[in-house]
PDB file of C-alpha atoms in Angstrom:
ATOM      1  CA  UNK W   1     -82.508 227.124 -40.250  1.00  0.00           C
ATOM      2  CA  UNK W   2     -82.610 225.710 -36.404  1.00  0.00           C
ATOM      3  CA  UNK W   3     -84.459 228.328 -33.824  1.00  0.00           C
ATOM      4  CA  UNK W   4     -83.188 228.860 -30.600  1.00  0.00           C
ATOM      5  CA  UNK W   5     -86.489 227.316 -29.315  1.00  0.00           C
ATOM      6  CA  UNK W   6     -85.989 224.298 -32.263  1.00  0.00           C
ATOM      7  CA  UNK W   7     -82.651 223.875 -30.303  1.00  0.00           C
ATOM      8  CA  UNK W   8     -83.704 223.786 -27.170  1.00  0.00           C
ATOM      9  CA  UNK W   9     -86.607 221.453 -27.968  1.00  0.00           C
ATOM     10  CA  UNK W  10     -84.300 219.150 -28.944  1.00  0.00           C
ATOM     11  CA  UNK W  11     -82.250 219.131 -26.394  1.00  0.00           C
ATOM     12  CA  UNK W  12     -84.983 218.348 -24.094  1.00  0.00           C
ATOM     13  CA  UNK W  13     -85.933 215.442 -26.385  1.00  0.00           C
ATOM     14  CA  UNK W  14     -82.269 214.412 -25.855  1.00  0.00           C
ATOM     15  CA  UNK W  15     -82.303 214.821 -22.335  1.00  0.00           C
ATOM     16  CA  UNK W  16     -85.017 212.931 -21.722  1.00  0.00           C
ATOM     17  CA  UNK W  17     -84.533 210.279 -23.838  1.00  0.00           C
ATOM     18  CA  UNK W  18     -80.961 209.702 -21.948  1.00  0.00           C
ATOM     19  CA  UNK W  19     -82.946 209.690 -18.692  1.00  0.00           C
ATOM     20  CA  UNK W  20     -85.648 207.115 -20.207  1.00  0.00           C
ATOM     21  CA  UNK W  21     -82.454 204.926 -21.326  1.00  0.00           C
ATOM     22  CA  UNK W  22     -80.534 205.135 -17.841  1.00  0.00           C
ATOM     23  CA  UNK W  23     -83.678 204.130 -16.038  1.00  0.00           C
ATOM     24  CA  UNK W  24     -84.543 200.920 -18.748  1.00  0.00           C
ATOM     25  CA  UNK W  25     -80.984 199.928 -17.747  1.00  0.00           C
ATOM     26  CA  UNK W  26     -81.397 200.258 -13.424  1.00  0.00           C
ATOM     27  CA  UNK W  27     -84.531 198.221 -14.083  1.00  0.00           C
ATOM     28  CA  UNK W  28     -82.653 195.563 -15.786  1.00  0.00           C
ATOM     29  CA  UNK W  29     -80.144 195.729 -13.883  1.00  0.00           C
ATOM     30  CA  UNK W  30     -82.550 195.162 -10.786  1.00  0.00           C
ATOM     31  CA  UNK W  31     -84.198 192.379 -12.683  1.00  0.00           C
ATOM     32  CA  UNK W  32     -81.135 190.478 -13.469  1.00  0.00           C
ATOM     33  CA  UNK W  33     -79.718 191.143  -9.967  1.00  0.00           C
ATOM     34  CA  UNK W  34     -82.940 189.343  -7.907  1.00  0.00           C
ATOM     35  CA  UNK W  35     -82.075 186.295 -10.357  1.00  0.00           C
ATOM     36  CA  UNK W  36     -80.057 184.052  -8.139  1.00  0.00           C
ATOM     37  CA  UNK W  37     -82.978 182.834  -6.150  1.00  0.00           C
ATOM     38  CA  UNK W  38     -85.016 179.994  -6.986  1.00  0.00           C
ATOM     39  CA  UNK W  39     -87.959 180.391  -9.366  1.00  0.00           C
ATOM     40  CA  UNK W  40     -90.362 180.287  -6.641  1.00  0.00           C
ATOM     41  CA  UNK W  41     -89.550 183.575  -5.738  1.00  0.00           C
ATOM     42  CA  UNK W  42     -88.255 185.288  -9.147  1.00  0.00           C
ATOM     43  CA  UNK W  43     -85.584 183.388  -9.767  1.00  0.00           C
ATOM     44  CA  UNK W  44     -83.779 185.260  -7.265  1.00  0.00           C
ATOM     45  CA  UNK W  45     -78.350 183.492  -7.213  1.00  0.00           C
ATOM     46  CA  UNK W  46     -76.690 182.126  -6.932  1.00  0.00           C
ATOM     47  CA  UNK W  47     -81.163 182.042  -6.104  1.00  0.00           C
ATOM     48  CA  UNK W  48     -83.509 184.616  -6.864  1.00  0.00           C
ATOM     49  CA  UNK W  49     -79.283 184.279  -8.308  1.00  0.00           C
ATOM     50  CA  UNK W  50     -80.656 185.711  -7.525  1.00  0.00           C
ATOM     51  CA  UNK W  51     -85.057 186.476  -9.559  1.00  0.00           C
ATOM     52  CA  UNK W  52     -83.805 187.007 -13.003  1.00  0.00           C
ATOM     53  CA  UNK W  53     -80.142 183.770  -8.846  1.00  0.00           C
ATOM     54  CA  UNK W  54     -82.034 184.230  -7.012  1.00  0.00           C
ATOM     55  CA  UNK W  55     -80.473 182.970  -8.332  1.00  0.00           C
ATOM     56  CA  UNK W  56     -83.622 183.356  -7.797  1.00  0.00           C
ATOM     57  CA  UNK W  57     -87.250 182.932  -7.303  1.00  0.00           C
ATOM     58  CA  UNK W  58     -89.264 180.165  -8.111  1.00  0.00           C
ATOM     59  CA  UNK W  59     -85.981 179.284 -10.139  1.00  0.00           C
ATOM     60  CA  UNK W  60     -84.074 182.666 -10.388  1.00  0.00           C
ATOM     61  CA  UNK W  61     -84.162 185.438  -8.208  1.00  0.00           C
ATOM     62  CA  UNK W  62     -80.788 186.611  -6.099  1.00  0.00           C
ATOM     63  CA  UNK W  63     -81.000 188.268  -2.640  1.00  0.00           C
ATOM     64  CA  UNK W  64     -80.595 191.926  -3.181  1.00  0.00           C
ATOM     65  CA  UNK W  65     -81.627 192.064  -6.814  1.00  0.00           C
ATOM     66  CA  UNK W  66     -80.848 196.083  -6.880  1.00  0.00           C
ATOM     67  CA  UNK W  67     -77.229 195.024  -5.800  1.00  0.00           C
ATOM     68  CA  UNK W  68     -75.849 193.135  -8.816  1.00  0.00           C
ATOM     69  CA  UNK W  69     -75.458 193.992 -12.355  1.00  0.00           C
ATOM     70  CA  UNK W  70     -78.109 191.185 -13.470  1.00  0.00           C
ATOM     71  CA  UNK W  71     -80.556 189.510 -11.630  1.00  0.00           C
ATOM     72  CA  UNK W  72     -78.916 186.986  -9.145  1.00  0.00           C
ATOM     73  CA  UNK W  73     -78.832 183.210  -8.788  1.00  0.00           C
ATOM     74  CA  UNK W  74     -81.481 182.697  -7.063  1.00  0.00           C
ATOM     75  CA  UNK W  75     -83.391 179.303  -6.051  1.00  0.00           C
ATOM     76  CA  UNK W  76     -87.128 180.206  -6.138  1.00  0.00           C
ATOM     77  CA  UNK W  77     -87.791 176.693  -4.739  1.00  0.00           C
ATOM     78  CA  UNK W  78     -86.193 177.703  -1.367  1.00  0.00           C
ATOM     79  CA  UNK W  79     -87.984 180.289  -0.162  1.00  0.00           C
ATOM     80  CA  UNK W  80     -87.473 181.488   3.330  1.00  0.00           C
ATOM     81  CA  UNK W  81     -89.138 178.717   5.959  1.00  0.00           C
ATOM     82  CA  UNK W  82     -91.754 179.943   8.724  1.00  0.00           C
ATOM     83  CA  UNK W  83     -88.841 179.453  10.898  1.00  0.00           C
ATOM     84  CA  UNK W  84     -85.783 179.800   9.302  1.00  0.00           C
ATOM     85  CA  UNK W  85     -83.053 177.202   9.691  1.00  0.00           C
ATOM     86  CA  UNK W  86     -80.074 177.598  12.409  1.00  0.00           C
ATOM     87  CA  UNK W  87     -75.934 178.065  10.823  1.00  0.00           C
ATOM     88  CA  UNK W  88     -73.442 175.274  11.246  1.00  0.00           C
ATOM     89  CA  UNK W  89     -72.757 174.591  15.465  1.00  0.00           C
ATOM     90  CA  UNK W  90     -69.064 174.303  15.384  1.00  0.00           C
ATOM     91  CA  UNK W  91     -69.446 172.940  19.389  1.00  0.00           C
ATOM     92  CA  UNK W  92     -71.373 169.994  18.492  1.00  0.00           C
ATOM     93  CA  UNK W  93     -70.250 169.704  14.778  1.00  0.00           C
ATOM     94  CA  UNK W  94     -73.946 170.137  13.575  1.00  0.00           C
ATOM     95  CA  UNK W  95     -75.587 171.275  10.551  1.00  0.00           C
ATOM     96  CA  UNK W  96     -79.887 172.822  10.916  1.00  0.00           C
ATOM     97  CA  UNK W  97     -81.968 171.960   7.670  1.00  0.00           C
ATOM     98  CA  UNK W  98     -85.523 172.924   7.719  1.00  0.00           C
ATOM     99  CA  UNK W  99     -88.566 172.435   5.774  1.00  0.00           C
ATOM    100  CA  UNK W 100     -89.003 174.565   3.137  1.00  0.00           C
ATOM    101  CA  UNK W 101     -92.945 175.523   3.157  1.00  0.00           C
ATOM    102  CA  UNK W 102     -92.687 177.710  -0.118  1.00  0.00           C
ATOM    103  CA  UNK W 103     -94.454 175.098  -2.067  1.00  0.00           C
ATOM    104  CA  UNK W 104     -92.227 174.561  -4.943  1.00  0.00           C
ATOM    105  CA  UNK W 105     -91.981 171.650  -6.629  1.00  0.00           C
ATOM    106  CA  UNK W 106     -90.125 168.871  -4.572  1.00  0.00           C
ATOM    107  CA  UNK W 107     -87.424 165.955  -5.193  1.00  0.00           C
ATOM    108  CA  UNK W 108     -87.520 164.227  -1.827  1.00  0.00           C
ATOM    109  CA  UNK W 109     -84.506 162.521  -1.133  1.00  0.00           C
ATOM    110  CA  UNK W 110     -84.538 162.702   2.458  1.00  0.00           C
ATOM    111  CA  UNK W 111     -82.460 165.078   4.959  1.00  0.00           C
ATOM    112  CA  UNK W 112     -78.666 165.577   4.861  1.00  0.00           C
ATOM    113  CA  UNK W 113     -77.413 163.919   8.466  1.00  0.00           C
ATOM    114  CA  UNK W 114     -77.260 166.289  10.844  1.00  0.00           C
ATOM    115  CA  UNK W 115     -73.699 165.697  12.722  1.00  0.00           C
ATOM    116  CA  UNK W 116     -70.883 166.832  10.064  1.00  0.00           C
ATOM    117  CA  UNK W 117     -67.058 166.830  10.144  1.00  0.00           C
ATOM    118  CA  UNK W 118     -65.175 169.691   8.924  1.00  0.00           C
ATOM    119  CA  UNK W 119     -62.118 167.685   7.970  1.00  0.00           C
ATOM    120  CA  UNK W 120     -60.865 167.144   5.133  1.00  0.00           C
ATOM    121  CA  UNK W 121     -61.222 170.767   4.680  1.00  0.00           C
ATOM    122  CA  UNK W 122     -61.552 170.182   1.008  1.00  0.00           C
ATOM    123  CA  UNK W 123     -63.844 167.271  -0.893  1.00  0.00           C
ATOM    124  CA  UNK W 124     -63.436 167.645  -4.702  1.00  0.00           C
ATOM    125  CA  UNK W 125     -66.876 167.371  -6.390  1.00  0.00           C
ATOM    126  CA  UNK W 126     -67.432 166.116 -10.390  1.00  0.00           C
ATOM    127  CA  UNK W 127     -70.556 166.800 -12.088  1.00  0.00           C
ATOM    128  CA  UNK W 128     -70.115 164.482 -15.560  1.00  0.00           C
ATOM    129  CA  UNK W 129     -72.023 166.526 -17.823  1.00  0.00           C
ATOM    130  CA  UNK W 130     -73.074 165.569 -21.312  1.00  0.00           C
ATOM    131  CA  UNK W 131     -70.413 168.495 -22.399  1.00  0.00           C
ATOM    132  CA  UNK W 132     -67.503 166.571 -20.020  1.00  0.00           C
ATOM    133  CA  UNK W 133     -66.708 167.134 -16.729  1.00  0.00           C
ATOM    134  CA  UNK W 134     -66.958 170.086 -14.439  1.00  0.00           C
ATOM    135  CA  UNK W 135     -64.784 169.708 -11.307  1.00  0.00           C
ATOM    136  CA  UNK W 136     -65.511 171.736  -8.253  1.00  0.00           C
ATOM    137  CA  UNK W 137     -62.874 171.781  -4.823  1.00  0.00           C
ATOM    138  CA  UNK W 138     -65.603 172.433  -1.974  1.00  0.00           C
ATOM    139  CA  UNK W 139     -64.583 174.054   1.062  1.00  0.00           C
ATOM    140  CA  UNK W 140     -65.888 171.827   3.528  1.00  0.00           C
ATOM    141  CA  UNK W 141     -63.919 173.474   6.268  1.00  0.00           C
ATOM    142  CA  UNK W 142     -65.861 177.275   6.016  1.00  0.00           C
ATOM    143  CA  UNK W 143     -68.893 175.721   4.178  1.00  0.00           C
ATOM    144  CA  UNK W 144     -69.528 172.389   6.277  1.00  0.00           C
ATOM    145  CA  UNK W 145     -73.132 172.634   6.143  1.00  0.00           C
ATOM    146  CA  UNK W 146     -73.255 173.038   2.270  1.00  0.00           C
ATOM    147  CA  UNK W 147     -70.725 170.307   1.343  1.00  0.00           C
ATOM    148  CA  UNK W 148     -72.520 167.983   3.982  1.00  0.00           C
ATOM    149  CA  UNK W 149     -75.960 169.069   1.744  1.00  0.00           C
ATOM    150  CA  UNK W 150     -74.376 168.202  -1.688  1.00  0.00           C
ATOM    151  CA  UNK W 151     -72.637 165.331  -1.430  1.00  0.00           C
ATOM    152  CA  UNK W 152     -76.359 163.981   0.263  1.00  0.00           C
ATOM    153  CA  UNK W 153     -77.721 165.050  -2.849  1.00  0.00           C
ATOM    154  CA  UNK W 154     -74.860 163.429  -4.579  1.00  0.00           C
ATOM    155  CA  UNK W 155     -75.451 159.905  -2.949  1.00  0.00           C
ATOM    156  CA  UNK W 156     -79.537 160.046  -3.717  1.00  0.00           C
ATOM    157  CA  UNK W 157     -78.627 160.904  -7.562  1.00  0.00           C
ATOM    158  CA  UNK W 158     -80.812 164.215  -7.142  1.00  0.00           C
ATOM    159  CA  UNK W 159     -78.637 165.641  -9.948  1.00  0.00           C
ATOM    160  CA  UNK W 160     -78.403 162.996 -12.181  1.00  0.00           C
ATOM    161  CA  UNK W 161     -80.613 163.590 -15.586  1.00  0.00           C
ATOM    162  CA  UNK W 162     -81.082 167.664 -14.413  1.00  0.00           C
ATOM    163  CA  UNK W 163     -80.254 170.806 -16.855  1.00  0.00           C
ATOM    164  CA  UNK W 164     -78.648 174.058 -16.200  1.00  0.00           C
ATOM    165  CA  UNK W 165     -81.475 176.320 -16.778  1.00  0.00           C
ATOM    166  CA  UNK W 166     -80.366 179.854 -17.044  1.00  0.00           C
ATOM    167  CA  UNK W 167     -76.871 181.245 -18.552  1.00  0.00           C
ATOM    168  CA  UNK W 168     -76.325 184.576 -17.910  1.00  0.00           C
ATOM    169  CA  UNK W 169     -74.281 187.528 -20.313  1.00  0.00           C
ATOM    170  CA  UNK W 170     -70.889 188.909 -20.343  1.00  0.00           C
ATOM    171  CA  UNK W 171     -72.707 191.285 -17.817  1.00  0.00           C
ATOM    172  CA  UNK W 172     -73.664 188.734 -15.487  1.00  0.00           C
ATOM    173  CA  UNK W 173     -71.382 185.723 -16.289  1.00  0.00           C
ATOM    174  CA  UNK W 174     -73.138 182.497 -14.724  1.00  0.00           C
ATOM    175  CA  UNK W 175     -74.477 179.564 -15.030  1.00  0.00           C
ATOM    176  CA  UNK W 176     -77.123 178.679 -12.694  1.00  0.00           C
ATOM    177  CA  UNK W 177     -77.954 174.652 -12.277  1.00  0.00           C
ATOM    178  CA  UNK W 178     -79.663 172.132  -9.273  1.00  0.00           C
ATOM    179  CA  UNK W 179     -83.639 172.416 -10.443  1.00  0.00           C
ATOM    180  CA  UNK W 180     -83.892 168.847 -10.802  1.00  0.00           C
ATOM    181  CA  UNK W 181     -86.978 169.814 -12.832  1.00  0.00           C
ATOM    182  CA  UNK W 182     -85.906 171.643 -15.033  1.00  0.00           C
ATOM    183  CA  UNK W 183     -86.536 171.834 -18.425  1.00  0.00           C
ATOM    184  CA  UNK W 184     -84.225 174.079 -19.801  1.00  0.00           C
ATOM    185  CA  UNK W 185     -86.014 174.708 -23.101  1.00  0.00           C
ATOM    186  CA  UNK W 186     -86.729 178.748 -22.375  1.00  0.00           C
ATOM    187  CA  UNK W 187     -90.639 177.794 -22.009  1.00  0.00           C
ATOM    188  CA  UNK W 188     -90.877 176.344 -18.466  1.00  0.00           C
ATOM    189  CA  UNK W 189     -91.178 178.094 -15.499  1.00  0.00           C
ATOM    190  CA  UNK W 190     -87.475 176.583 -14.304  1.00  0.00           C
ATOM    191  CA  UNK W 191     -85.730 177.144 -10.823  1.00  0.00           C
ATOM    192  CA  UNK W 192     -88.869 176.372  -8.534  1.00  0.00           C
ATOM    193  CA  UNK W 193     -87.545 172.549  -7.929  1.00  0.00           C
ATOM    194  CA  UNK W 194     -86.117 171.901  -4.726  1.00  0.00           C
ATOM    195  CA  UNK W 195     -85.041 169.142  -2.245  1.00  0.00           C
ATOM    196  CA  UNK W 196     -87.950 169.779   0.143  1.00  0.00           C
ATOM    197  CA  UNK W 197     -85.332 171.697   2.729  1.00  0.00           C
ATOM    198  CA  UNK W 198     -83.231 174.860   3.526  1.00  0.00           C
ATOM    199  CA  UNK W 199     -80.564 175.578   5.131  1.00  0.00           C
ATOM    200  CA  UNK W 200     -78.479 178.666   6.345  1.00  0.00           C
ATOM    201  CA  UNK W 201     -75.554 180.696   4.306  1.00  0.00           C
ATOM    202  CA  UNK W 202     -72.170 180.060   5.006  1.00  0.00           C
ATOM    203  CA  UNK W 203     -68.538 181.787   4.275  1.00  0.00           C
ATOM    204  CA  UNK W 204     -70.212 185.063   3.439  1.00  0.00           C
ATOM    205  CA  UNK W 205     -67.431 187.428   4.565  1.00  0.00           C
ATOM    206  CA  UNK W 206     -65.907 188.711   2.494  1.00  0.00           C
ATOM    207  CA  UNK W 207     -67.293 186.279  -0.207  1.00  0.00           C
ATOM    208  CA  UNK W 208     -66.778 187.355  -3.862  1.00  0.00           C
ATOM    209  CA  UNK W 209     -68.262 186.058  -7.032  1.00  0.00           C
ATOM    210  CA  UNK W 210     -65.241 186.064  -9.038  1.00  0.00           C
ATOM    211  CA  UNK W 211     -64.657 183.619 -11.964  1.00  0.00           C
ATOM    212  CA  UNK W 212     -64.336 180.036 -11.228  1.00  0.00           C
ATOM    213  CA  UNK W 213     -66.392 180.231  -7.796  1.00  0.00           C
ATOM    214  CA  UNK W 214     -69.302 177.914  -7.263  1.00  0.00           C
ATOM    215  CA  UNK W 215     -71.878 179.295  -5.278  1.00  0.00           C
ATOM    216  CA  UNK W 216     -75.478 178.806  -3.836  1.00  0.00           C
ATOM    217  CA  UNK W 217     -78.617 180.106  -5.298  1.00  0.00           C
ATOM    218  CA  UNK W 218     -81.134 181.392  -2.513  1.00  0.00           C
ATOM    219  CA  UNK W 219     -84.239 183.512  -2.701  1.00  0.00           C
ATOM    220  CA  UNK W 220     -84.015 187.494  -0.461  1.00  0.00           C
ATOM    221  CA  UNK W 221     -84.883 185.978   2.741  1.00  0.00           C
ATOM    222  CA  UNK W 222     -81.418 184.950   4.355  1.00  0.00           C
ATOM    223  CA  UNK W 223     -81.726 180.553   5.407  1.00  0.00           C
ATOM    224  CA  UNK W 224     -83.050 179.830   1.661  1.00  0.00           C
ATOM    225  CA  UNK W 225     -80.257 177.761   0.535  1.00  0.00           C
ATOM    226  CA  UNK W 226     -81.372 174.832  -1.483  1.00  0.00           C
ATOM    227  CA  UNK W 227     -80.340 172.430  -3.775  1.00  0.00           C
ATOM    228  CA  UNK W 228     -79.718 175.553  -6.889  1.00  0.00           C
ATOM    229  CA  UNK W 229     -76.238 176.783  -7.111  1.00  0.00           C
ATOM    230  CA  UNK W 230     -74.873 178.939 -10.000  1.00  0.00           C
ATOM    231  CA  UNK W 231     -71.380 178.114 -11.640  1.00  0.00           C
ATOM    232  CA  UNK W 232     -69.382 181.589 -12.013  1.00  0.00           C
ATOM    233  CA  UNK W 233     -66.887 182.270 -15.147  1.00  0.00           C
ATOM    234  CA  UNK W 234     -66.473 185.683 -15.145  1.00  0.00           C
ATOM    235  CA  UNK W 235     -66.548 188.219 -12.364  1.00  0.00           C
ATOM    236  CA  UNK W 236     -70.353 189.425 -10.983  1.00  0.00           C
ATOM    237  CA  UNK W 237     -70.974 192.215  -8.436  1.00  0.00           C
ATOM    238  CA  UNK W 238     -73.238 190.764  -5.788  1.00  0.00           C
ATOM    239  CA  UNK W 239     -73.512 191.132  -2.447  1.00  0.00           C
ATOM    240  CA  UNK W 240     -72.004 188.888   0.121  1.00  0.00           C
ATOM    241  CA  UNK W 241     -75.527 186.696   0.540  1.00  0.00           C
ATOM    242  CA  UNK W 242     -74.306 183.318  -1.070  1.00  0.00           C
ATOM    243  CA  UNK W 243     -72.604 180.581  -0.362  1.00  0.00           C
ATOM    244  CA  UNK W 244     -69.274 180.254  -1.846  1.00  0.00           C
ATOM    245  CA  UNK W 245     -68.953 176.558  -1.498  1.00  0.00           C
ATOM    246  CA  UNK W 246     -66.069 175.516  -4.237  1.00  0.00           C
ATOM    247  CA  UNK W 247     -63.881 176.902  -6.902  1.00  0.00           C
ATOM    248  CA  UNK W 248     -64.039 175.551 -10.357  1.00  0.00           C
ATOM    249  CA  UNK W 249     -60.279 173.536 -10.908  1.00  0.00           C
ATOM    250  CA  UNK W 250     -61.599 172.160 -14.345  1.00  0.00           C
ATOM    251  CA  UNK W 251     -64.906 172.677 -16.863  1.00  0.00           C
ATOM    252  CA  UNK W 252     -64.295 176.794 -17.109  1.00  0.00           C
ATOM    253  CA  UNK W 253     -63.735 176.129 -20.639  1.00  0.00           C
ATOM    254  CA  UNK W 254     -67.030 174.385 -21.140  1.00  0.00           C
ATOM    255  CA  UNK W 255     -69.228 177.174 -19.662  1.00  0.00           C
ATOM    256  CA  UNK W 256     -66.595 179.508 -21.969  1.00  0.00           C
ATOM    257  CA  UNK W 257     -68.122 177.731 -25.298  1.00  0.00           C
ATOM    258  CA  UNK W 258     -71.858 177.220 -23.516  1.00  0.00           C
ATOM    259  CA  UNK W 259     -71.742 180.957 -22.847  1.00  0.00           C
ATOM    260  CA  UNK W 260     -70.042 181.924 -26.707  1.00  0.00           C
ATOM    261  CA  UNK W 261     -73.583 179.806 -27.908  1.00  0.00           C
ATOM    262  CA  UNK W 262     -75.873 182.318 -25.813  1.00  0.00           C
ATOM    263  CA  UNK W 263     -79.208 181.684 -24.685  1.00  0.00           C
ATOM    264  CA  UNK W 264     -82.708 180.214 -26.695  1.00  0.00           C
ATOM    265  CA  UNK W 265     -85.071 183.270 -25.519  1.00  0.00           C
ATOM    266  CA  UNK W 266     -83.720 186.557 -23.445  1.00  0.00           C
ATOM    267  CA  UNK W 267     -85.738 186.605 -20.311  1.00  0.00           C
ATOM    268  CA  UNK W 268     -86.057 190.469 -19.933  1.00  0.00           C
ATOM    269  CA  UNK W 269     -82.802 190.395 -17.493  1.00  0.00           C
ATOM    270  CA  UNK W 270     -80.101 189.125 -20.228  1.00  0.00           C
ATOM    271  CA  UNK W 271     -80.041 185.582 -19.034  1.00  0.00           C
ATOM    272  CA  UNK W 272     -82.197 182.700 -20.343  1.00  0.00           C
ATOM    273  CA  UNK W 273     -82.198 178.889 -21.108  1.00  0.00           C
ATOM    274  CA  UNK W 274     -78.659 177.759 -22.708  1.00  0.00           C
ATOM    275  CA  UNK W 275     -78.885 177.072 -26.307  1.00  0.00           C
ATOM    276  CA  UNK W 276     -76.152 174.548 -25.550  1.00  0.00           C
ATOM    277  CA  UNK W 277     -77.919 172.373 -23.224  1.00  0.00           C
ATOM    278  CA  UNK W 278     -75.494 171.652 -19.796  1.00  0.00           C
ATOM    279  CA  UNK W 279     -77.101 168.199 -18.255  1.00  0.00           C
ATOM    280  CA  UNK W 280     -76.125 166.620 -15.383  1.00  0.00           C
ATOM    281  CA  UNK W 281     -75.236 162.922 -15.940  1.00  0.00           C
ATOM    282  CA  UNK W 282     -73.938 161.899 -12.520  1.00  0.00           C
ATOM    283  CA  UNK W 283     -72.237 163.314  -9.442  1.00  0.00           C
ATOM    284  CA  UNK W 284     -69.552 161.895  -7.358  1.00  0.00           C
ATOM    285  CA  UNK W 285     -67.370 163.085  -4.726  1.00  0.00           C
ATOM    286  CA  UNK W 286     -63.746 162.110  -4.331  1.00  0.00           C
ATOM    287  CA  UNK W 287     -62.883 160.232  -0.888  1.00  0.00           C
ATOM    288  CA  UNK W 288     -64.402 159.214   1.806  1.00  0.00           C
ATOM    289  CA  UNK W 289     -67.460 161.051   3.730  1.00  0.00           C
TER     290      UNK W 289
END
């Protein structure tokens, strides 16, 4: 028969055991939260998320990776410049990309002209994927900048032959794309490719990262957006740090089945290489620039 003391052993055991559980879980947590960067970073978001974001470091490691229930987007490839890049000037309709001096691997295609328009406040984006087409309405009115950076991209064919590199869980439902290097096989060191610049966040208040929002990975240093963005089909708790350029109007139902497939390798933060491989076969915008 149990002793008092037999008892209370194990409810120490018990105890701590709980507390050794909770604490495996805020450090997971915290690792899939700095995802949406770039792997540079982490993979810090959406950067770094965003690194298991942002996503995104190097690849993958978010902003705040302690904010967010998995590691954010994060684009390690854009890490913060020496001096970091200026937001849109509404006055004289221009748009500040600087150099990114992280030393991540770069696709140079150039820099994004500098004088923008904010109307037509929407441009509809279509990545053709090898699993059909993912359609994306930009808000070019609140995220000038961004759309001005994309559709630049878009026109150089910086996309075209790249892979999604990291799907995230029902915890941290994304799908983070843009390293034009990327290999996507759960080997490489993905999300450090970049397009050689940065540029500043846009439409941040009161930005959410609810299902069907594209939004920009980044590393934790704020004027880190890159070329990394993270596709969103379920609803993630991160902090207002990304750009929320577009919402999703068609393709949710092919990152649905990409996400039923899961991933080839867990990276530690519940996200890792898609086992249904998401490439990006060409980009085109619809309308005039």
């Amino acid at each position: 028969m149990a002793t008092g003391k037999d008892r209370q052993k194990q409810l120490a055991r018990e105890h701590y055991e709980r507390q050794m559980q909770r604490r495996l879980e805020r450090e997971q947590k915290a690792k899939r939260t700095a995802i949406i960067g770039s792997t540079v970073g982490v993979v810090v978001v959406v950067g770094g998320i965003v690194a298991a974001i942002a996503f995104m470091s190097g690849g993958d490691t978010p902003t705040d990776a302690a904010a967010s229930p998995t590691a954010a987007p994060q684009d390690t490839a854009s890490a913060a410049a020496t001096t970091g890049p200026k937001p849109y000037d509404a006055a004289a309709g221009t748009c500040d990309y600087a150099a990114d001096t992280t030393g991540g691997k770069v696709k140079d295609v150039g820099l994004p002209p500098k004088k923008v328009k904010t109307e037509p406040a929407k441009k509809t984006m279509t990545f053709a994927t090898n699993r059909g087409d993912i359609v994306v309405e930009l808000d070019n009115a609140k995220a000038p900048c961004t759309t001005n950076s994309l559709e630049h991209l878009a026109k150089k064919n910086y996309y075209d032959g790249s892979k999604c590199h990291r799907l995230g869980s029902e915890q941290f439902p994304m799908l983070q794309c843009g390293d034009p290097f990327a290999k996507a096989d759960g080997k490489s060191q993905d999300g450090s490719g970049g397009p050689g610049y940065v540029m500043a966040e846009e439409n941040l208040e009161g930005a959410t990262y609810k299902r069907g929002v594209m939004a920009m990975a980044k590393t934790q240093a704020p004027g880190t957006t890159g070329s990394q963005f993270f596709l969103v089909f379920g609803d993630i708790a991160l902090p207002p740090q990304y750009t929320p350029v577009g919402t999703i109007t068609k393709g949710l139902d092919i990152l649905d089945k990409v996400s039923k497939a899961g991933v080839v390798a867990d990276a530690g933060d519940g996200t890792g290489a898609p086992k249904q491989s998401v490439e990006i076969k060409d980009v085109t915008f619809a309308g005039k620039s």
